[in-house]
Amino acid sequence: MAGIQARFRLDWSGFSLDVDLTLPSRGVTALFGHSGSGKTTLLRCMAGLERAPHGRLVVDGVVWQDVGRWVPTHQRPIGYVFQEASLFPHLTVLGNLRYGMRRAGQAQRVSLDQAIELLGIGHLLDRKPDRLSGGERQRVSIARALAVSPRLLLMDEPLSALDVKRKQEILPYLERLHDELDIPVLYVSHSPDEVARLADHLVVLEDGRVLAAGPLGGMLARLDLPFRLGEEAGAVLDATVGAVDTEWHLVRVDFDGGSLWARDCGLTVGHRVRVRILARDVSLATEPGTSSIQNILRGVVDAVGDDEHPGLTLVRVRVGQSVLLSRLTRRAAASLAVAEGRELWVQVKSVALMEPG
């Protein structure tokens, strides 16, 4: 049976974990929530580092934990990437990678050469950890987790200890893992940007319980969840580059419902991209007018919900089969008579392209 079934219950002093999840067996599942919501505890239970007495964990039909069965951590085919790159300081990069290979056994889901190439660390193999930057150390740590040839890759906020520059250095490598490896990834994060860029599936945790779980696009567009992303609220669309305007250095991205123009980042026609549109960059109008905003679409209001500030509201608008979010003041919404079923023009001020789609 494909998929991951995870059921755990723990009760500690001041904290409890109570989850029952069925997760996809491919792609990236993000575990999202505020600090203390139970993200890391759930990951540690799946790794066998925390023992939930009556838990159950089944990965692609193989039982790792159930009543009467317990597979210890060292026998579980997992790769685990921590917040800090825990490399052996006395070993070179290659030595660290070979150490990880000892747990691979006969499995060869990922070869050592493939891990080295995916993370771009071939030129670092003779160095020891003290001669690596923070971003390089974390890339080696990820490669070592892959050298285990895991059936499941667990990543616990792998970018949280890095500055913005180092995060931007590593994100393209994480996207390559998403694209090129057929290994399910559970990715713990409290960063909406990382989730929007990397995840296919989203699990939202609060106080040790699952608030909601589902495909990323649908989850980000929900207005009924008691969590908010503040300035990061928005929608994610899968799109394809439909045209390149070399004169104005723009690309047209086509999605189910329309097209948008964005800055040309060197993409070619036919390239699949992920498009992120923040609610603060979407305005609504009853009539299209002369404006600097070039992305104007026809849409229908699908839902109206509360925002974090009482003077603001979030409006979900359906454009074809796609959904966008718009943040308006309640006064503006009233002046436009915003309500479910209302047809309006959707004006998109800014579009962020994230590879891949």
Short mmCIF file of C-alpha atoms in Angstrom, two decimals:
data_model
loop_
_atom_site.label_atom_id
_atom_site.label_comp_id
_atom_site.label_asym_id
_atom_site.label_seq_id
_atom_site.Cartn_x
_atom_site.Cartn_y
_atom_site.Cartn_z
CA MET A 1 0.00 0.00 0.00
CA ALA A 2 1.58 3.29 -1.12
CA GLY A 3 1.67 6.27 1.18
CA ILE A 4 2.72 7.05 4.73
CA GLN A 5 0.40 6.34 7.65
CA ALA A 6 1.45 8.05 10.86
CA ARG A 7 -0.49 7.91 14.11
CA PHE A 8 1.15 9.08 17.32
CA ARG A 9 0.01 10.16 20.74
CA LEU A 10 2.30 11.49 23.44
CA ASP A 11 1.54 13.22 26.73
CA TRP A 12 4.28 15.18 28.43
CA SER A 13 4.17 17.74 31.17
CA GLY A 14 2.68 20.80 29.51
CA PHE A 15 2.57 19.32 25.99
CA SER A 16 0.72 16.60 24.12
CA LEU A 17 0.95 15.28 20.57
CA ASP A 18 -2.10 13.65 19.00
CA VAL A 19 -1.91 13.16 15.22
CA ASP A 20 -3.38 10.72 12.71
CA LEU A 21 -2.15 11.38 9.17
CA THR A 22 -2.05 9.74 5.77
CA LEU A 23 0.63 11.38 3.64
CA PRO A 24 1.66 10.98 -0.01
CA SER A 25 4.60 8.70 -0.78
CA ARG A 26 6.25 11.19 -3.13
CA GLY A 27 6.97 14.89 -3.23
CA VAL A 28 7.56 17.28 -0.34
CA THR A 29 5.17 17.42 2.60
CA ALA A 30 5.70 20.52 4.74
CA LEU A 31 4.92 20.40 8.45
CA PHE A 32 4.03 24.01 9.21
CA GLY A 33 3.21 25.77 12.46
CA HIS A 34 4.43 28.12 15.14
CA SER A 35 7.19 27.17 17.56
CA GLY A 36 5.92 24.53 19.98
CA SER A 37 3.21 23.27 17.65
CA GLY A 38 4.69 19.75 17.55
CA LYS A 39 6.49 19.73 14.20
CA THR A 40 9.86 18.46 15.45
CA THR A 41 8.25 16.04 17.90
CA LEU A 42 6.26 14.44 15.06
CA LEU A 43 9.43 14.15 12.99
CA ARG A 44 11.31 12.54 15.90
CA CYS A 45 8.48 10.04 16.38
CA MET A 46 8.71 9.06 12.72
CA ALA A 47 12.47 8.64 13.06
CA GLY A 48 12.05 6.51 16.17
CA LEU A 49 13.91 9.05 18.32
CA GLU A 50 10.78 9.52 20.45
CA ARG A 51 8.75 6.46 21.33
CA ALA A 52 4.98 6.90 21.33
CA PRO A 53 3.79 3.72 23.12
CA HIS A 54 0.67 3.17 21.01
CA GLY A 55 1.87 4.75 17.79
CA ARG A 56 1.67 3.36 14.28
CA LEU A 57 3.91 4.13 11.32
CA VAL A 58 3.62 2.42 7.94
CA VAL A 59 5.75 3.51 4.96
CA ASP A 60 4.68 2.13 1.58
CA GLY A 61 3.13 -0.92 3.19
CA VAL A 62 6.10 -1.66 5.48
CA VAL A 63 5.31 -1.43 9.21
CA TRP A 64 7.95 0.46 11.17
CA GLN A 65 5.91 0.74 14.35
CA ASP A 66 2.70 -0.84 15.58
CA VAL A 67 1.38 -2.83 18.51
CA GLY A 68 4.00 -5.50 19.07
CA ARG A 69 6.44 -4.16 16.47
CA TRP A 70 9.18 -1.57 16.83
CA VAL A 71 11.90 -0.92 14.26
CA PRO A 72 14.72 0.97 16.01
CA THR A 73 16.06 4.17 14.51
CA HIS A 74 19.27 2.64 13.16
CA GLN A 75 17.25 0.07 11.20
CA ARG A 76 14.82 2.54 9.65
CA PRO A 77 15.80 3.57 6.10
CA ILE A 78 15.63 7.30 6.80
CA GLY A 79 17.82 10.30 6.17
CA TYR A 80 17.60 13.00 8.84
CA VAL A 81 18.78 16.59 8.34
CA PHE A 82 18.89 18.71 11.49
CA GLN A 83 18.87 22.50 11.89
CA GLU A 84 22.61 22.44 12.48
CA ALA A 85 24.90 20.46 10.17
CA SER A 86 26.14 17.70 12.50
CA LEU A 87 29.29 16.68 10.63
CA PHE A 88 32.22 14.79 12.10
CA PRO A 89 34.95 17.44 12.44
CA HIS A 90 37.83 14.94 12.11
CA LEU A 91 36.57 13.59 8.77
CA THR A 92 36.73 15.19 5.33
CA VAL A 93 33.54 15.81 3.39
CA LEU A 94 34.07 12.53 1.55
CA GLY A 95 34.69 10.76 4.85
CA ASN A 96 31.41 12.11 6.23
CA LEU A 97 29.56 10.93 3.14
CA ARG A 98 31.11 7.46 3.29
CA TYR A 99 30.11 7.21 6.94
CA GLY A 100 26.52 7.81 5.87
CA MET A 101 26.81 5.08 3.24
CA ARG A 102 27.41 2.46 5.92
CA ARG A 103 23.69 2.48 6.72
CA ALA A 104 22.61 2.11 3.10
CA GLY A 105 23.07 -1.66 3.03
CA GLN A 106 21.97 -3.15 -0.29
CA ALA A 107 19.62 -0.25 -1.07
CA GLN A 108 20.76 2.06 -3.84
CA ARG A 109 17.93 4.55 -4.22
CA VAL A 110 20.58 7.29 -4.35
CA SER A 111 24.22 6.68 -5.28
CA LEU A 112 27.05 8.60 -3.65
CA ASP A 113 27.96 10.22 -6.98
CA GLN A 114 24.34 11.28 -7.46
CA ALA A 115 24.18 12.85 -3.99
CA ILE A 116 27.43 14.72 -4.63
CA GLU A 117 26.20 16.01 -7.99
CA LEU A 118 22.73 16.99 -6.74
CA LEU A 119 24.18 19.11 -3.94
CA GLY A 120 27.05 20.52 -6.00
CA ILE A 121 29.78 19.56 -3.52
CA GLY A 122 32.26 17.76 -5.77
CA HIS A 123 34.88 20.47 -5.24
CA LEU A 124 34.59 20.20 -1.44
CA LEU A 125 35.34 16.49 -0.95
CA ASP A 126 38.86 16.92 0.48
CA ARG A 127 37.93 19.66 2.93
CA LYS A 128 37.12 19.26 6.59
CA PRO A 129 33.99 20.92 8.08
CA ASP A 130 35.93 23.82 9.64
CA ARG A 131 36.88 24.94 6.12
CA LEU A 132 33.28 25.10 4.90
CA SER A 133 30.78 27.95 5.00
CA GLY A 134 27.48 27.44 6.82
CA GLY A 135 25.68 26.84 3.54
CA GLU A 136 28.32 24.36 2.36
CA ARG A 137 28.15 22.45 5.65
CA GLN A 138 24.39 22.11 5.35
CA ARG A 139 24.64 20.94 1.73
CA VAL A 140 27.11 18.25 2.86
CA SER A 141 24.72 17.30 5.67
CA ILE A 142 21.90 16.85 3.16
CA ALA A 143 24.16 14.83 0.85
CA ARG A 144 25.13 12.58 3.78
CA ALA A 145 21.44 11.99 4.55
CA LEU A 146 20.93 11.00 0.90
CA ALA A 147 23.98 8.71 0.97
CA VAL A 148 22.00 6.48 3.32
CA SER A 149 19.72 5.79 0.31
CA PRO A 150 16.67 6.56 2.46
CA ARG A 151 13.12 5.50 1.83
CA LEU A 152 12.08 8.66 3.68
CA LEU A 153 13.95 11.96 4.08
CA LEU A 154 13.22 14.01 7.20
CA MET A 155 14.35 17.65 7.27
CA ASP A 156 13.97 19.68 10.45
CA GLU A 157 14.18 23.37 9.51
CA PRO A 158 17.42 22.85 7.58
CA LEU A 159 17.72 26.54 6.68
CA SER A 160 16.80 28.15 10.01
CA ALA A 161 20.41 28.56 11.18
CA LEU A 162 21.48 30.30 7.96
CA ASP A 163 21.36 33.92 6.92
CA VAL A 164 19.31 35.07 3.94
CA LYS A 165 22.22 34.81 1.50
CA ARG A 166 23.01 31.21 2.51
CA LYS A 167 19.33 30.25 2.37
CA GLN A 168 19.11 31.52 -1.20
CA GLU A 169 22.23 29.49 -1.96
CA ILE A 170 20.68 26.23 -0.77
CA LEU A 171 17.08 26.58 -1.99
CA PRO A 172 17.91 25.74 -5.64
CA TYR A 173 19.56 22.51 -4.47
CA LEU A 174 16.47 21.60 -2.45
CA GLU A 175 14.38 22.23 -5.56
CA ARG A 176 16.61 19.82 -7.48
CA LEU A 177 15.95 17.14 -4.86
CA HIS A 178 12.23 17.77 -5.31
CA ASP A 179 12.54 17.43 -9.08
CA GLU A 180 15.00 14.58 -9.50
CA LEU A 181 14.50 12.19 -6.58
CA ASP A 182 11.60 9.84 -6.03
CA ILE A 183 11.95 9.94 -2.25
CA PRO A 184 9.21 11.43 -0.05
CA VAL A 185 10.40 14.36 2.03
CA LEU A 186 8.91 15.63 5.29
CA TYR A 187 10.06 19.20 5.68
CA VAL A 188 9.58 21.08 8.95
CA SER A 189 9.35 24.84 8.58
CA HIS A 190 7.73 27.97 9.95
CA SER A 191 8.74 29.96 6.86
CA PRO A 192 5.84 30.57 4.43
CA ASP A 193 8.34 31.37 1.67
CA GLU A 194 10.07 27.98 1.98
CA VAL A 195 6.74 26.17 2.12
CA ALA A 196 5.39 27.98 -0.96
CA ARG A 197 8.58 27.30 -2.89
CA LEU A 198 9.20 23.65 -2.00
CA ALA A 199 6.07 21.89 -0.77
CA ASP A 200 3.47 19.85 -2.65
CA HIS A 201 1.44 18.93 0.42
CA LEU A 202 0.90 20.92 3.61
CA VAL A 203 0.15 19.84 7.18
CA VAL A 204 -0.68 22.61 9.63
CA LEU A 205 -0.03 21.84 13.30
CA GLU A 206 -1.09 23.74 16.39
CA ASP A 207 -0.67 22.66 20.02
CA GLY A 208 0.30 19.13 18.95
CA ARG A 209 -2.74 18.57 16.74
CA VAL A 210 -3.43 18.68 13.02
CA LEU A 211 -5.56 21.67 12.05
CA ALA A 212 -5.67 20.73 8.38
CA ALA A 213 -3.79 18.82 5.71
CA GLY A 214 -3.97 18.72 1.94
CA PRO A 215 -2.41 19.81 -1.36
CA LEU A 216 -0.49 23.08 -1.04
CA GLY A 217 -2.52 25.25 -3.43
CA GLY A 218 -5.85 24.46 -1.83
CA MET A 219 -4.51 24.82 1.70
CA LEU A 220 -3.00 28.27 1.14
CA ALA A 221 -6.27 29.50 -0.35
CA ARG A 222 -8.41 28.43 2.60
CA LEU A 223 -9.97 31.17 4.71
CA ASP A 224 -11.48 28.94 7.39
CA LEU A 225 -8.31 27.96 9.21
CA PRO A 226 -7.45 29.67 12.50
CA PHE A 227 -3.88 30.35 11.42
CA ARG A 228 -2.73 33.36 9.46
CA LEU A 229 0.34 34.12 7.41
CA GLY A 230 0.03 37.89 7.83
CA GLU A 231 1.92 39.68 5.09
CA GLU A 232 2.83 36.28 3.60
CA ALA A 233 -0.78 35.26 2.86
CA GLY A 234 -1.28 34.46 -0.81
CA ALA A 235 -1.80 31.84 -3.48
CA VAL A 236 0.50 29.46 -5.37
CA LEU A 237 -0.25 28.46 -8.96
CA ASP A 238 1.35 25.94 -11.30
CA ALA A 239 2.04 27.61 -14.64
CA THR A 240 3.98 27.32 -17.89
CA VAL A 241 6.03 29.96 -19.68
CA GLY A 242 3.97 30.81 -22.76
CA ALA A 243 5.99 33.65 -24.27
CA VAL A 244 9.16 35.69 -23.78
CA ASP A 245 9.16 39.45 -24.48
CA THR A 246 12.83 40.26 -25.07
CA GLU A 247 12.16 43.97 -25.64
CA TRP A 248 10.70 44.51 -22.17
CA HIS A 249 12.52 41.63 -20.42
CA LEU A 250 9.29 39.93 -19.44
CA VAL A 251 7.83 36.43 -19.60
CA ARG A 252 4.18 35.46 -19.89
CA VAL A 253 3.14 32.61 -17.65
CA ASP A 254 -0.03 30.73 -18.50
CA PHE A 255 -2.19 28.95 -15.94
CA ASP A 256 -5.68 27.48 -15.79
CA GLY A 257 -7.68 30.69 -15.87
CA GLY A 258 -5.45 33.19 -17.61
CA SER A 259 -1.97 34.60 -18.05
CA LEU A 260 0.34 36.92 -16.12
CA TRP A 261 3.45 38.88 -17.06
CA ALA A 262 6.50 38.68 -14.82
CA ARG A 263 10.18 39.62 -14.95
CA ASP A 264 12.27 37.50 -17.28
CA CYS A 265 14.64 35.30 -15.26
CA GLY A 266 16.09 33.54 -18.28
CA LEU A 267 13.32 30.97 -18.66
CA THR A 268 12.34 29.45 -21.99
CA VAL A 269 8.94 28.83 -23.54
CA GLY A 270 7.41 25.63 -22.20
CA HIS A 271 9.29 25.79 -18.89
CA ARG A 272 7.11 24.84 -15.92
CA VAL A 273 7.14 27.26 -13.02
CA ARG A 274 5.48 27.78 -9.70
CA VAL A 275 3.90 31.23 -9.34
CA ARG A 276 3.40 32.89 -5.97
CA ILE A 277 1.04 35.86 -5.70
CA LEU A 278 0.71 37.56 -2.32
CA ALA A 279 -2.71 38.83 -1.25
CA ARG A 280 -1.29 42.30 -0.64
CA ASP A 281 -0.36 42.49 -4.34
CA VAL A 282 -3.88 41.78 -5.60
CA SER A 283 -6.50 44.51 -5.89
CA LEU A 284 -10.10 44.30 -7.10
CA ALA A 285 -12.12 46.62 -9.33
CA THR A 286 -15.59 46.79 -10.85
CA GLU A 287 -14.18 48.05 -14.16
CA PRO A 288 -10.73 47.75 -15.73
CA GLY A 289 -9.11 51.16 -16.01
CA THR A 290 -5.97 52.84 -17.26
CA SER A 291 -3.30 51.87 -14.75
CA SER A 292 0.34 50.85 -14.37
CA ILE A 293 -0.94 47.39 -13.45
CA GLN A 294 -0.66 45.22 -16.56
CA ASN A 295 -1.98 41.94 -15.16
CA ILE A 296 -5.77 42.19 -15.17
CA LEU A 297 -8.00 39.11 -15.02
CA ARG A 298 -11.72 38.46 -14.80
CA GLY A 299 -12.77 36.62 -11.66
CA VAL A 300 -15.64 35.65 -9.38
CA VAL A 301 -15.60 36.08 -5.60
CA ASP A 302 -15.53 32.64 -4.04
CA ALA A 303 -15.36 33.50 -0.33
CA VAL A 304 -14.79 36.39 2.06
CA GLY A 305 -13.02 35.96 5.39
CA ASP A 306 -11.49 37.77 8.33
CA ASP A 307 -7.89 38.98 8.31
CA GLU A 308 -5.57 39.53 11.26
CA HIS A 309 -6.57 43.21 11.61
CA PRO A 310 -10.26 44.07 12.14
CA GLY A 311 -10.04 46.74 9.45
CA LEU A 312 -8.95 44.25 6.79
CA THR A 313 -10.57 41.33 4.98
CA LEU A 314 -9.30 38.52 2.76
CA VAL A 315 -11.21 37.83 -0.43
CA ARG A 316 -10.82 34.59 -2.36
CA VAL A 317 -11.42 35.00 -6.09
CA ARG A 318 -11.73 32.18 -8.58
CA VAL A 319 -10.15 32.79 -11.99
CA GLY A 320 -11.02 29.82 -14.17
CA GLN A 321 -10.03 26.79 -12.11
CA SER A 322 -7.41 28.76 -10.18
CA VAL A 323 -7.79 30.73 -6.98
CA LEU A 324 -6.20 34.03 -5.90
CA LEU A 325 -6.38 35.90 -2.60
CA SER A 326 -6.81 39.66 -2.23
CA ARG A 327 -6.35 41.74 0.92
CA LEU A 328 -8.67 44.75 1.11
CA THR A 329 -9.77 47.17 3.75
CA ARG A 330 -13.30 46.45 4.87
CA ARG A 331 -14.25 49.91 3.69
CA ALA A 332 -12.97 49.15 0.16
CA ALA A 333 -14.78 45.81 0.15
CA ALA A 334 -18.03 47.51 1.12
CA SER A 335 -17.64 50.14 -1.61
CA LEU A 336 -17.20 47.37 -4.20
CA ALA A 337 -20.10 45.38 -2.74
CA VAL A 338 -17.82 42.38 -2.43
CA ALA A 339 -19.82 39.20 -1.81
CA GLU A 340 -19.78 35.58 -2.91
CA GLY A 341 -20.69 35.27 -6.58
CA ARG A 342 -19.74 38.87 -7.42
CA GLU A 343 -17.84 39.25 -10.70
CA LEU A 344 -14.87 41.61 -10.47
CA TRP A 345 -11.65 42.49 -12.23
CA VAL A 346 -8.56 41.14 -10.50
CA GLN A 347 -5.44 43.33 -10.74
CA VAL A 348 -2.14 41.63 -9.92
CA LYS A 349 0.68 44.05 -9.12
CA SER A 350 3.52 41.62 -8.55
CA VAL A 351 4.25 38.02 -9.46
CA ALA A 352 7.04 35.87 -7.97
CA LEU A 353 8.33 33.00 -10.09
CA MET A 354 9.66 29.98 -8.25
CA GLU A 355 11.21 27.04 -10.05
CA PRO A 356 10.14 24.36 -10.65
CA GLY A 357 6.38 24.13 -11.17
#
